[in-house]
mmCIF file of C-alpha atoms in Angstrom:
data_model
loop_
_atom_site.group_PDB
_atom_site.id
_atom_site.type_symbol
_atom_site.label_atom_id
_atom_site.label_comp_id
_atom_site.label_asym_id
_atom_site.label_seq_id
_atom_site.Cartn_x
_atom_site.Cartn_y
_atom_site.Cartn_z
ATOM 1 C CA MET A 604 -2.283 142.781 -99.151
ATOM 2 C CA THR A 605 -2.440 140.267 -96.840
ATOM 3 C CA PHE A 606 -4.853 137.954 -95.263
ATOM 4 C CA THR A 607 -6.845 138.753 -92.154
ATOM 5 C CA PRO A 608 -8.690 136.086 -90.325
ATOM 6 C CA LEU A 609 -9.218 138.275 -87.611
ATOM 7 C CA LYS A 610 -11.401 140.310 -89.482
ATOM 8 C CA PRO A 611 -14.641 141.960 -89.960
ATOM 9 C CA ASP A 612 -14.699 142.583 -86.245
ATOM 10 C CA ALA A 613 -17.849 143.910 -84.319
ATOM 11 C CA GLY A 614 -17.529 147.906 -84.601
ATOM 12 C CA PRO A 615 -16.646 148.897 -87.596
ATOM 13 C CA SER A 616 -19.166 149.987 -90.338
ATOM 14 C CA PRO A 617 -19.782 147.319 -92.557
ATOM 15 C CA ALA A 618 -18.778 149.482 -95.701
ATOM 16 C CA LEU A 619 -15.259 149.890 -93.933
ATOM 17 C CA ASP A 620 -14.710 146.110 -93.648
ATOM 18 C CA ALA A 621 -16.084 145.178 -97.210
ATOM 19 C CA SER A 622 -12.448 145.975 -97.893
ATOM 20 C CA ILE A 623 -11.163 144.304 -95.907
ATOM 21 C CA ILE A 624 -13.608 141.049 -97.143
ATOM 22 C CA GLN A 625 -13.065 141.575 -100.289
ATOM 23 C CA THR A 626 -9.346 141.233 -99.948
ATOM 24 C CA ASN A 627 -9.475 137.787 -97.390
ATOM 25 C CA PHE A 628 -11.349 136.887 -100.317
ATOM 26 C CA SER A 629 -8.892 137.608 -103.211
ATOM 27 C CA GLN A 630 -6.099 136.173 -101.027
ATOM 28 C CA PHE A 631 -7.558 133.307 -100.506
ATOM 29 C CA ALA A 632 -7.598 132.367 -104.012
ATOM 30 C CA ALA A 633 -4.043 133.655 -104.990
ATOM 31 C CA LYS A 634 -2.426 131.850 -102.173
ATOM 32 C CA TYR A 635 -4.764 128.398 -102.842
ATOM 33 C CA ALA A 636 -3.541 128.433 -106.572
ATOM 34 C CA GLN A 637 -0.704 130.257 -108.157
ATOM 35 C CA THR A 638 0.088 130.317 -111.552
ATOM 36 C CA VAL A 639 3.667 131.545 -112.264
ATOM 37 C CA LEU A 640 4.676 131.826 -116.039
ATOM 38 C CA GLY A 641 2.293 128.876 -117.038
ATOM 39 C CA ILE A 642 2.573 126.480 -114.180
ATOM 40 C CA LYS A 643 0.340 126.322 -111.742
ATOM 41 C CA TYR A 644 1.300 125.376 -108.359
ATOM 42 C CA ASN A 645 -0.335 123.707 -105.140
ATOM 43 C CA HIS A 646 -3.920 123.910 -106.359
ATOM 44 C CA THR A 647 -6.322 123.863 -108.910
ATOM 45 C CA ALA A 648 -7.843 127.466 -108.668
ATOM 46 C CA LEU A 649 -11.126 127.831 -107.666
ATOM 47 C CA ASN A 650 -13.940 127.852 -110.457
ATOM 48 C CA ASP A 651 -11.618 125.979 -112.832
ATOM 49 C CA THR A 652 -12.218 122.684 -114.102
ATOM 50 C CA ASN A 653 -11.345 120.278 -111.188
ATOM 51 C CA GLN A 654 -10.995 122.698 -108.398
ATOM 52 C CA GLY A 655 -9.433 121.469 -104.979
ATOM 53 C CA ASP A 656 -7.312 119.282 -107.177
ATOM 54 C CA HIS A 657 -3.710 119.341 -106.580
ATOM 55 C CA GLU A 658 -1.414 120.477 -109.364
ATOM 56 C CA ALA A 659 2.388 121.338 -109.228
ATOM 57 C CA VAL A 660 2.813 120.194 -105.058
ATOM 58 C CA ILE A 661 5.473 122.237 -103.418
ATOM 59 C CA PHE A 662 6.812 121.058 -100.171
ATOM 60 C CA GLN A 663 8.216 123.962 -97.955
ATOM 61 C CA ARG A 664 11.770 122.140 -96.078
ATOM 62 C CA ARG A 665 10.880 121.341 -92.442
ATOM 63 C CA THR A 666 13.272 120.975 -89.341
ATOM 64 C CA THR A 667 11.112 118.362 -87.720
ATOM 65 C CA ASP A 668 9.059 115.431 -88.075
ATOM 66 C CA PRO A 669 4.968 115.442 -88.118
ATOM 67 C CA THR A 670 4.231 113.056 -85.889
ATOM 68 C CA ILE A 671 1.202 110.844 -86.697
ATOM 69 C CA THR A 672 -2.005 110.934 -84.596
ATOM 70 C CA GLN A 673 -4.773 109.181 -87.322
ATOM 71 C CA PRO A 674 -4.315 106.688 -90.180
ATOM 72 C CA GLU A 675 -2.954 108.241 -92.541
ATOM 73 C CA ALA A 676 0.798 108.159 -94.396
ATOM 74 C CA ILE A 677 2.215 111.413 -94.253
ATOM 75 C CA LEU A 678 4.364 112.721 -97.323
ATOM 76 C CA TYR A 679 7.414 115.948 -96.452
ATOM 77 C CA CYS A 680 10.322 117.593 -97.632
ATOM 78 C CA LYS A 681 12.764 117.701 -94.967
ATOM 79 C CA ASN A 682 17.264 118.141 -95.684
ATOM 80 C CA ALA A 683 18.872 114.870 -95.657
ATOM 81 C CA SER A 684 22.403 114.258 -95.631
ATOM 82 C CA SER A 685 24.713 112.272 -97.623
ATOM 83 C CA LEU A 686 28.584 112.741 -99.797
ATOM 84 C CA ALA A 687 27.231 114.601 -102.472
ATOM 85 C CA GLY A 688 25.665 117.204 -99.291
ATOM 86 C CA THR A 689 22.815 117.873 -97.347
ATOM 87 C CA GLN A 690 19.991 118.573 -99.643
ATOM 88 C CA PRO A 691 16.435 118.153 -98.554
ATOM 89 C CA GLN A 692 14.437 114.670 -99.973
ATOM 90 C CA LEU A 693 10.786 113.534 -99.763
ATOM 91 C CA PHE A 694 9.818 111.073 -96.754
ATOM 92 C CA VAL A 695 7.164 109.120 -96.287
ATOM 93 C CA LYS A 696 5.965 108.072 -92.309
ATOM 94 C CA ILE A 697 3.408 105.906 -91.819
ATOM 95 C CA PRO A 698 1.497 104.821 -88.588
ATOM 96 C CA LYS A 699 3.039 101.950 -85.904
ATOM 97 C CA PHE A 700 2.116 98.516 -86.293
ATOM 98 C CA LEU A 701 4.944 96.471 -85.410
ATOM 99 C CA PRO A 702 5.489 93.902 -83.699
ATOM 100 C CA THR A 703 2.941 91.910 -85.426
ATOM 101 C CA SER A 704 2.003 87.471 -85.078
ATOM 102 C CA ILE A 705 4.778 87.010 -87.558
ATOM 103 C CA ASP A 706 7.144 90.078 -86.802
ATOM 104 C CA ALA A 707 7.878 90.024 -83.358
ATOM 105 C CA THR A 708 10.502 93.242 -84.185
ATOM 106 C CA ASN A 709 8.713 95.960 -81.837
ATOM 107 C CA ALA A 710 10.035 98.736 -84.720
ATOM 108 C CA PRO A 711 8.962 102.497 -84.305
ATOM 109 C CA ASN A 712 7.442 104.095 -87.211
ATOM 110 C CA ASN A 713 10.267 106.082 -87.943
ATOM 111 C CA LEU A 714 10.688 108.673 -90.944
ATOM 112 C CA MET A 715 11.546 106.525 -94.078
ATOM 113 C CA GLN A 716 13.378 108.385 -97.049
ATOM 114 C CA LEU A 717 11.754 107.948 -100.254
ATOM 115 C CA THR A 718 14.457 110.249 -103.030
ATOM 116 C CA TYR A 719 17.604 111.169 -103.467
ATOM 117 C CA ASN A 720 19.467 113.951 -105.612
ATOM 118 C CA SER A 721 20.145 112.789 -109.096
ATOM 119 C CA VAL A 722 20.180 109.283 -111.130
ATOM 120 C CA ASN A 723 22.102 108.030 -114.172
ATOM 121 C CA THR A 724 20.218 106.875 -116.746
ATOM 122 C CA ALA A 725 23.159 106.840 -119.500
ATOM 123 C CA GLY A 726 25.458 104.385 -117.837
ATOM 124 C CA PRO A 727 28.342 102.472 -118.189
ATOM 125 C CA VAL A 728 27.741 102.486 -114.245
ATOM 126 C CA TYR A 729 23.316 103.435 -113.713
ATOM 127 C CA GLN A 730 22.786 104.291 -110.556
ATOM 128 C CA SER A 731 19.319 104.623 -108.773
ATOM 129 C CA PHE A 732 17.813 105.322 -105.234
ATOM 130 C CA LEU A 733 15.786 102.890 -103.081
ATOM 131 C CA ILE A 734 13.660 103.592 -99.915
ATOM 132 C CA GLY A 735 15.765 104.195 -96.386
ATOM 133 C CA GLY A 736 18.322 105.744 -98.011
ATOM 134 C CA TYR A 737 19.995 103.868 -100.480
ATOM 135 C CA LEU A 738 21.919 103.934 -103.164
ATOM 136 C CA ILE A 739 21.854 101.351 -105.813
ATOM 137 C CA TYR A 740 23.861 100.433 -108.964
ATOM 138 C CA PHE A 741 24.001 98.244 -111.353
ATOM 139 C CA GLY A 742 25.747 97.440 -114.907
ATOM 140 C CA SER A 743 27.980 95.305 -117.037
ATOM 141 C CA VAL A 744 31.790 95.411 -118.150
ATOM 142 C CA THR A 745 33.729 92.787 -120.094
ATOM 143 C CA ALA A 746 36.543 92.330 -117.804
ATOM 144 C CA THR A 747 37.460 91.704 -114.375
ATOM 145 C CA GLY A 748 38.920 95.129 -112.875
ATOM 146 C CA THR A 749 37.785 98.078 -110.824
ATOM 147 C CA VAL A 750 34.270 98.909 -110.563
ATOM 148 C CA THR A 751 34.007 102.979 -109.567
ATOM 149 C CA LEU A 752 30.397 104.046 -108.235
ATOM 150 C CA THR A 753 29.202 107.360 -108.834
ATOM 151 C CA PRO A 754 27.648 109.370 -107.344
ATOM 152 C CA ALA A 755 30.149 107.799 -104.367
ATOM 153 C CA PRO A 756 28.388 106.207 -101.323
ATOM 154 C CA THR A 757 28.821 107.147 -97.906
ATOM 155 C CA ALA A 758 29.243 103.120 -97.261
ATOM 156 C CA LEU A 759 29.178 100.067 -99.780
ATOM 157 C CA LEU A 760 27.044 97.714 -98.731
ATOM 158 C CA SER A 761 27.095 94.596 -100.645
ATOM 159 C CA ALA A 762 28.297 94.094 -104.592
ATOM 160 C CA VAL A 763 27.397 91.333 -106.317
ATOM 161 C CA ALA A 764 28.508 89.849 -109.884
ATOM 162 C CA ALA A 765 27.661 86.923 -112.825
ATOM 163 C CA VAL A 766 28.936 85.962 -115.406
ATOM 164 C CA ASN A 767 27.031 85.917 -118.186
ATOM 165 C CA THR A 768 29.361 84.332 -120.843
ATOM 166 C CA GLN A 769 29.964 80.245 -121.845
ATOM 167 C CA ASN A 770 33.104 79.226 -120.063
ATOM 168 C CA LEU A 771 34.218 77.135 -123.480
ATOM 169 C CA ILE A 772 37.156 75.881 -122.268
ATOM 170 C CA GLY A 773 37.772 72.125 -120.830
ATOM 171 C CA ASN A 774 34.567 70.804 -119.848
ATOM 172 C CA GLN A 775 32.541 73.954 -120.024
ATOM 173 C CA THR A 776 31.669 74.818 -116.854
ATOM 174 C CA PRO A 777 30.672 77.937 -115.096
ATOM 175 C CA PHE A 778 33.320 80.793 -114.360
ATOM 176 C CA SER A 779 33.967 81.760 -110.651
ATOM 177 C CA VAL A 780 33.044 85.007 -109.542
ATOM 178 C CA SER A 781 34.026 87.245 -106.789
ATOM 179 C CA THR A 782 33.934 90.422 -105.808
ATOM 180 C CA ASN A 783 35.944 92.538 -103.650
ATOM 181 C CA ILE A 784 35.010 95.946 -101.386
ATOM 182 C CA THR A 785 37.949 98.291 -101.767
ATOM 183 C CA ALA A 786 36.890 101.386 -100.793
ATOM 184 C CA ASN A 787 33.348 103.004 -100.264
ATOM 185 C CA ASN A 788 33.141 103.735 -103.962
ATOM 186 C CA THR A 789 34.816 100.786 -105.460
ATOM 187 C CA PHE A 790 34.850 97.419 -105.979
ATOM 188 C CA ASP A 791 37.183 94.726 -107.832
ATOM 189 C CA ILE A 792 35.575 92.035 -110.128
ATOM 190 C CA TYR A 793 38.058 88.438 -110.044
ATOM 191 C CA SER A 794 37.108 86.017 -112.556
ATOM 192 C CA SER A 795 38.561 82.016 -112.080
ATOM 193 C CA VAL A 796 39.190 82.372 -116.134
ATOM 194 C CA THR A 797 41.154 85.229 -117.751
ATOM 195 C CA GLY A 798 40.037 86.929 -121.005
ATOM 196 C CA VAL A 799 37.022 88.830 -122.353
ATOM 197 C CA PHE A 800 33.518 87.835 -121.470
ATOM 198 C CA SER A 801 30.461 89.916 -120.165
ATOM 199 C CA ILE A 802 30.080 89.886 -116.409
ATOM 200 C CA SER A 803 27.036 91.769 -115.063
ATOM 201 C CA TRP A 804 27.244 93.123 -111.245
ATOM 202 C CA MET A 805 25.253 95.428 -109.005
ATOM 203 C CA ALA A 806 25.797 97.162 -105.792
ATOM 204 C CA VAL A 807 23.767 98.472 -102.833
ATOM 205 C CA GLY A 808 25.368 102.029 -100.623
ATOM 206 C CA THR A 809 24.150 104.209 -98.326
ATOM 207 C CA VAL A 810 24.151 107.715 -99.674
ATOM 208 C CA MET B 1415 -15.448 127.890 -84.627
ATOM 209 C CA VAL B 1416 -17.704 126.555 -87.334
ATOM 210 C CA TYR B 1417 -17.505 126.748 -91.168
ATOM 211 C CA ASP B 1418 -20.973 128.022 -91.945
ATOM 212 C CA PRO B 1419 -20.694 127.357 -96.560
ATOM 213 C CA ASN B 1420 -24.063 129.515 -96.665
ATOM 214 C CA ALA B 1421 -23.106 132.290 -94.800
ATOM 215 C CA PRO B 1422 -24.572 134.934 -94.484
ATOM 216 C CA GLY B 1423 -28.344 134.852 -95.532
ATOM 217 C CA LYS B 1424 -30.496 137.353 -97.146
ATOM 218 C CA ASP B 1425 -32.326 137.938 -93.567
ATOM 219 C CA ASN B 1426 -29.352 138.311 -91.909
ATOM 220 C CA SER B 1427 -28.502 141.505 -90.133
ATOM 221 C CA ILE B 1428 -24.934 143.302 -91.072
ATOM 222 C CA GLY B 1429 -23.810 142.962 -87.964
ATOM 223 C CA ASP B 1430 -24.361 139.427 -88.175
ATOM 224 C CA TRP B 1431 -22.520 139.421 -91.461
ATOM 225 C CA GLN B 1432 -19.147 140.605 -89.877
ATOM 226 C CA GLU B 1433 -19.638 137.841 -87.366
ATOM 227 C CA MET B 1434 -20.574 135.136 -89.768
ATOM 228 C CA PHE B 1435 -17.747 136.286 -92.448
ATOM 229 C CA LEU B 1436 -15.618 136.686 -89.579
ATOM 230 C CA GLU B 1437 -15.883 133.112 -88.572
ATOM 231 C CA ASN B 1438 -15.580 131.765 -91.611
ATOM 232 C CA PHE B 1439 -12.413 133.295 -92.293
ATOM 233 C CA SER B 1440 -10.557 132.396 -89.284
ATOM 234 C CA VAL B 1441 -12.090 128.786 -89.798
ATOM 235 C CA LEU B 1442 -10.367 129.268 -93.395
ATOM 236 C CA TYR B 1443 -7.070 130.482 -92.030
ATOM 237 C CA ASN B 1444 -7.142 127.281 -89.462
ATOM 238 C CA VAL B 1445 -7.540 124.486 -91.772
ATOM 239 C CA PHE B 1446 -5.479 126.137 -94.715
ATOM 240 C CA ALA B 1447 -3.203 126.322 -91.567
ATOM 241 C CA LYS B 1448 -3.261 122.300 -91.384
ATOM 242 C CA ASN B 1449 -1.128 121.081 -94.359
ATOM 243 C CA HIS B 1450 -0.107 124.766 -96.059
ATOM 244 C CA ILE B 1451 2.246 127.160 -95.073
ATOM 245 C CA ALA B 1452 -0.240 130.126 -93.461
ATOM 246 C CA LEU B 1453 -2.007 132.382 -96.167
ATOM 247 C CA ASP B 1454 0.236 135.115 -94.601
ATOM 248 C CA ALA B 1455 3.073 133.995 -94.169
ATOM 249 C CA GLY B 1456 4.240 135.568 -97.474
ATOM 250 C CA SER B 1457 6.140 134.592 -100.511
ATOM 251 C CA THR B 1458 5.709 130.650 -99.169
ATOM 252 C CA ALA B 1459 2.346 130.956 -98.666
ATOM 253 C CA GLY B 1460 0.176 127.779 -100.238
ATOM 254 C CA ASN B 1461 2.826 125.491 -100.209
ATOM 255 C CA HIS B 1462 2.305 122.567 -98.213
ATOM 256 C CA SER B 1463 4.154 121.767 -94.970
ATOM 257 C CA PHE B 1464 3.590 118.355 -95.231
ATOM 258 C CA VAL B 1465 0.673 116.429 -96.972
ATOM 259 C CA GLU B 1466 -1.086 114.106 -94.586
ATOM 260 C CA LEU B 1467 -2.911 111.057 -97.251
ATOM 261 C CA ALA B 1468 -5.646 110.035 -94.446
ATOM 262 C CA GLU B 1469 -7.116 106.121 -95.241
ATOM 263 C CA GLN B 1470 -9.354 105.322 -97.980
ATOM 264 C CA PRO B 1471 -10.731 102.667 -98.214
ATOM 265 C CA LYS B 1472 -10.200 101.771 -101.872
ATOM 266 C CA GLY B 1473 -8.417 102.942 -104.834
ATOM 267 C CA ILE B 1474 -8.991 106.484 -105.881
ATOM 268 C CA GLU B 1475 -10.210 106.778 -109.402
ATOM 269 C CA THR B 1476 -8.337 108.926 -111.799
ATOM 270 C CA GLY B 1477 -9.601 111.254 -115.270
ATOM 271 C CA LEU B 1478 -7.104 111.006 -118.964
ATOM 272 C CA ASP B 1479 -5.267 113.887 -117.541
ATOM 273 C CA GLU B 1480 -4.467 112.913 -113.527
ATOM 274 C CA VAL B 1481 -2.548 110.446 -111.379
ATOM 275 C CA SER B 1482 -3.749 109.796 -107.925
ATOM 276 C CA LEU B 1483 -1.225 109.584 -104.612
ATOM 277 C CA TYR B 1484 -3.432 107.784 -101.798
ATOM 278 C CA SER B 1485 -3.122 105.869 -98.481
ATOM 279 C CA LYS B 1486 -5.315 102.616 -98.065
ATOM 280 C CA LYS B 1487 -4.766 100.242 -95.510
ATOM 281 C CA VAL B 1488 -2.398 96.920 -96.433
ATOM 282 C CA GLU B 1489 -3.777 93.781 -94.304
ATOM 283 C CA GLY B 1490 -1.465 93.188 -91.669
ATOM 284 C CA GLN B 1491 0.339 96.604 -91.939
ATOM 285 C CA THR B 1492 -0.570 99.679 -91.510
ATOM 286 C CA ASP B 1493 -1.500 102.815 -93.808
ATOM 287 C CA GLN B 1494 0.743 102.746 -97.443
ATOM 288 C CA VAL B 1495 1.255 104.986 -99.791
ATOM 289 C CA PHE B 1496 -0.420 104.223 -103.258
ATOM 290 C CA LEU B 1497 -0.219 105.463 -106.669
ATOM 291 C CA ARG B 1498 -2.969 104.997 -109.457
ATOM 292 C CA TYR B 1499 -2.493 106.001 -113.277
ATOM 293 C CA PRO B 1500 -4.479 107.653 -115.336
ATOM 294 C CA ASN B 1501 -7.902 106.470 -116.291
ATOM 295 C CA ASN B 1502 -8.830 104.843 -114.115
ATOM 296 C CA GLY B 1503 -5.173 102.644 -114.867
ATOM 297 C CA THR B 1504 -3.102 100.464 -112.688
ATOM 298 C CA GLU B 1505 -2.670 100.409 -108.876
ATOM 299 C CA VAL B 1506 0.590 100.419 -107.569
ATOM 300 C CA GLN B 1507 1.541 100.058 -103.931
ATOM 301 C CA LEU B 1508 4.832 102.603 -103.543
ATOM 302 C CA THR B 1509 5.522 101.919 -100.120
ATOM 303 C CA ASN B 1510 5.563 98.555 -98.264
ATOM 304 C CA TYR B 1511 6.022 97.036 -94.707
ATOM 305 C CA GLN B 1512 8.176 99.755 -92.332
ATOM 306 C CA ILE B 1513 11.882 99.701 -92.943
ATOM 307 C CA TYR B 1514 13.740 98.934 -89.351
ATOM 308 C CA SER B 1515 17.605 98.091 -88.692
ATOM 309 C CA LEU B 1516 19.130 95.250 -88.583
ATOM 310 C CA ALA B 1517 21.738 95.631 -86.528
ATOM 311 C CA GLN B 1518 20.856 93.621 -84.402
ATOM 312 C CA GLN B 1519 19.246 90.552 -85.335
ATOM 313 C CA GLN B 1520 21.498 90.252 -88.073
ATOM 314 C CA PRO B 1521 24.414 92.785 -88.481
ATOM 315 C CA GLY B 1522 25.717 93.432 -91.993
ATOM 316 C CA THR B 1523 22.279 92.831 -93.687
ATOM 317 C CA PHE B 1524 19.694 95.184 -94.447
ATOM 318 C CA PHE B 1525 16.213 95.417 -95.988
ATOM 319 C CA THR B 1526 14.283 97.928 -98.421
ATOM 320 C CA MET B 1527 10.963 97.845 -100.808
ATOM 321 C CA LEU B 1528 10.344 98.199 -103.950
ATOM 322 C CA PRO B 1529 6.639 99.604 -105.190
ATOM 323 C CA GLY B 1530 4.682 96.650 -105.906
ATOM 324 C CA LYS B 1531 4.564 95.060 -102.311
ATOM 325 C CA VAL B 1532 8.077 93.806 -102.976
ATOM 326 C CA LEU B 1533 11.258 93.533 -99.896
ATOM 327 C CA VAL B 1534 14.739 93.635 -101.121
ATOM 328 C CA ASN B 1535 17.301 91.890 -98.673
ATOM 329 C CA PHE B 1536 20.809 92.415 -99.167
ATOM 330 C CA GLY B 1537 23.957 92.427 -97.226
ATOM 331 C CA ALA B 1538 27.137 90.179 -96.438
ATOM 332 C CA PHE B 1539 27.722 86.990 -93.883
ATOM 333 C CA VAL B 1540 30.627 85.295 -93.553
ATOM 334 C CA ALA B 1541 29.919 81.862 -94.386
ATOM 335 C CA THR B 1542 31.581 78.627 -91.262
ATOM 336 C CA SER B 1543 31.135 75.165 -91.157
ATOM 337 C CA ASP B 1544 28.011 75.590 -89.504
ATOM 338 C CA PHE B 1545 26.574 79.050 -90.621
ATOM 339 C CA LYS B 1546 25.242 78.134 -94.055
ATOM 340 C CA GLN B 1547 21.630 79.667 -94.179
ATOM 341 C CA ILE B 1548 20.215 83.038 -95.172
ATOM 342 C CA PHE B 1549 17.211 84.231 -92.799
ATOM 343 C CA LEU B 1550 15.304 86.820 -94.897
ATOM 344 C CA LYS B 1551 14.617 89.539 -92.358
ATOM 345 C CA PRO B 1552 12.195 90.438 -91.821
ATOM 346 C CA GLY B 1553 10.534 87.100 -92.445
ATOM 347 C CA ILE B 1554 7.268 87.336 -93.755
ATOM 348 C CA SER B 1555 8.228 86.455 -97.455
ATOM 349 C CA ARG B 1556 5.872 84.393 -99.582
ATOM 350 C CA ASN B 1557 7.558 83.614 -101.949
ATOM 351 C CA ILE B 1558 11.277 84.879 -103.163
ATOM 352 C CA ILE B 1559 11.419 85.794 -106.749
ATOM 353 C CA THR B 1560 15.430 85.899 -107.088
ATOM 354 C CA ILE B 1561 18.391 85.704 -105.002
ATOM 355 C CA SER B 1562 22.145 86.555 -106.214
ATOM 356 C CA ILE B 1563 25.011 85.619 -104.190
ATOM 357 C CA CYS B 1564 29.297 86.227 -104.877
ATOM 358 C CA ALA B 1565 32.001 85.438 -102.970
ATOM 359 C CA SER B 1566 33.744 88.269 -101.685
ATOM 360 C CA GLY B 1567 37.697 88.225 -101.723
ATOM 361 C CA VAL B 1568 40.508 88.150 -104.370
ATOM 362 C CA ASN B 1569 40.552 84.149 -105.194
ATOM 363 C CA PRO B 1570 37.193 83.584 -107.024
ATOM 364 C CA ALA B 1571 37.028 79.820 -106.008
ATOM 365 C CA SER B 1572 33.547 79.477 -104.852
ATOM 366 C CA LYS B 1573 30.623 78.604 -106.554
ATOM 367 C CA PRO B 1574 27.510 79.133 -104.209
ATOM 368 C CA MET B 1575 24.410 77.347 -105.063
ATOM 369 C CA ALA B 1576 21.183 78.507 -103.057
ATOM 370 C CA HIS B 1577 17.974 76.319 -101.668
ATOM 371 C CA ILE B 1578 14.626 78.059 -100.608
ATOM 372 C CA ILE B 1579 13.074 76.487 -97.456
ATOM 373 C CA GLU B 1580 9.634 76.808 -96.400
ATOM 374 C CA ASN B 1581 9.634 78.121 -92.774
ATOM 375 C CA PRO B 1582 6.997 78.453 -91.125
ATOM 376 C CA PRO B 1583 4.557 76.797 -93.585
ATOM 377 C CA GLY B 1584 3.380 79.155 -96.129
ATOM 378 C CA TYR B 1585 6.551 81.628 -95.581
ATOM 379 C CA PHE B 1586 9.663 81.213 -97.326
ATOM 380 C CA THR B 1587 12.276 82.915 -95.176
ATOM 381 C CA THR B 1588 15.302 80.567 -95.420
ATOM 382 C CA ILE B 1589 18.067 79.989 -97.943
ATOM 383 C CA SER B 1590 20.252 77.075 -97.772
ATOM 384 C CA LEU B 1591 23.532 76.926 -99.189
ATOM 385 C CA ILE B 1592 25.764 74.886 -100.491
ATOM 386 C CA GLN B 1593 29.255 74.832 -101.754
ATOM 387 C CA LEU B 1594 30.556 77.679 -99.493
ATOM 388 C CA VAL B 1595 34.036 78.301 -97.950
ATOM 389 C CA PRO B 1596 34.224 78.184 -95.174
ATOM 390 C CA GLY B 1597 36.017 81.792 -93.830
ATOM 391 C CA TYR B 1598 34.686 83.634 -97.224
ATOM 392 C CA THR B 1599 32.617 86.249 -96.894
ATOM 393 C CA TYR B 1600 29.594 86.261 -99.498
ATOM 394 C CA PHE B 1601 27.327 88.875 -100.756
ATOM 395 C CA TYR B 1602 24.244 87.815 -101.528
ATOM 396 C CA PHE B 1603 20.689 89.942 -103.151
ATOM 397 C CA ALA B 1604 17.274 88.326 -101.803
ATOM 398 C CA MET B 1605 13.521 89.750 -103.454
ATOM 399 C CA TYR B 1606 10.479 88.896 -102.415
ATOM 400 C CA ASN B 1607 7.084 88.819 -102.134
ATOM 401 C CA ILE B 1608 5.011 89.313 -98.853
#
């Protein structure tokens, strides 16, 4: 059965069109709100409480970016590339508003990537994602050395570290610490004092 | 064509019914296709091609089992995406400002956003005897929340310290640094409200 937008048309008897009309009503309801294995997709079904609301919203992957012509924000799904491959991600586009009196940058309203494929909440290398196609990593170590980031970013942009342990040597001034990016997914942490202590770190790379 | 929710009426002829049904079905089809895969498109019919969130005048109410996602105009900006928690709970601004490349203005630096009207600046700069300041871009910071600076290299001899400068009035966009070592590269993160 298929929804037919160009029916009924003049000519055929209403009796012949009745089934077409019924099919259209049926198909509209069926495509508007689908329930599969107990999961409601896209919209709350007609005649249900809260009919017209959204249920689980399914985004169909697009190949082009939408154009904004009115006051609105647009959410959509498109392929994005990363070292992990090419996968569909969620994007947002808002109207152009720059430059302003405070920010003279004549920036276009380019799409902004909202999501990435994974997060790691188990550690010891914790990872999430930031809007704009960035990955953020964070954690702590008990000694200087190499931190390896997974999933690997395409490029590592910044890595900072801070010592959490009091320096009990001498006049107890804070440790010095530095980082050194050695590859797209690794950086080393150095300290002015050797030993076992706690160092927090944070790094950001591109997807 | 215009959708008529009152069609057909009991006084309309059968011939009129056909035309009314046709018009309503055509409108339903075309309007539905605006944000959805077309009704006659096969297995993906009904899925969203994209979701346009028309600008709302105020936050959207939510029931006990609902979250709402909508757009609202942000002063000094444009429409941004908001989320409201169930039972008319907290409203969170999910998107903020407009991300753009700083490659022309300040190579090696970048910015992104966090929900809650927070911008995050990060990157690297090379200290010189003259260059001892970080200029947060975009320069719209009202309050710098936190700063983290770390020397880069295998010799951790530098302990940089930061001082926040208000410039222009009402905006805190400059971080003045002391105890830098000329020639050293420094990584930094800064988070600020706008």
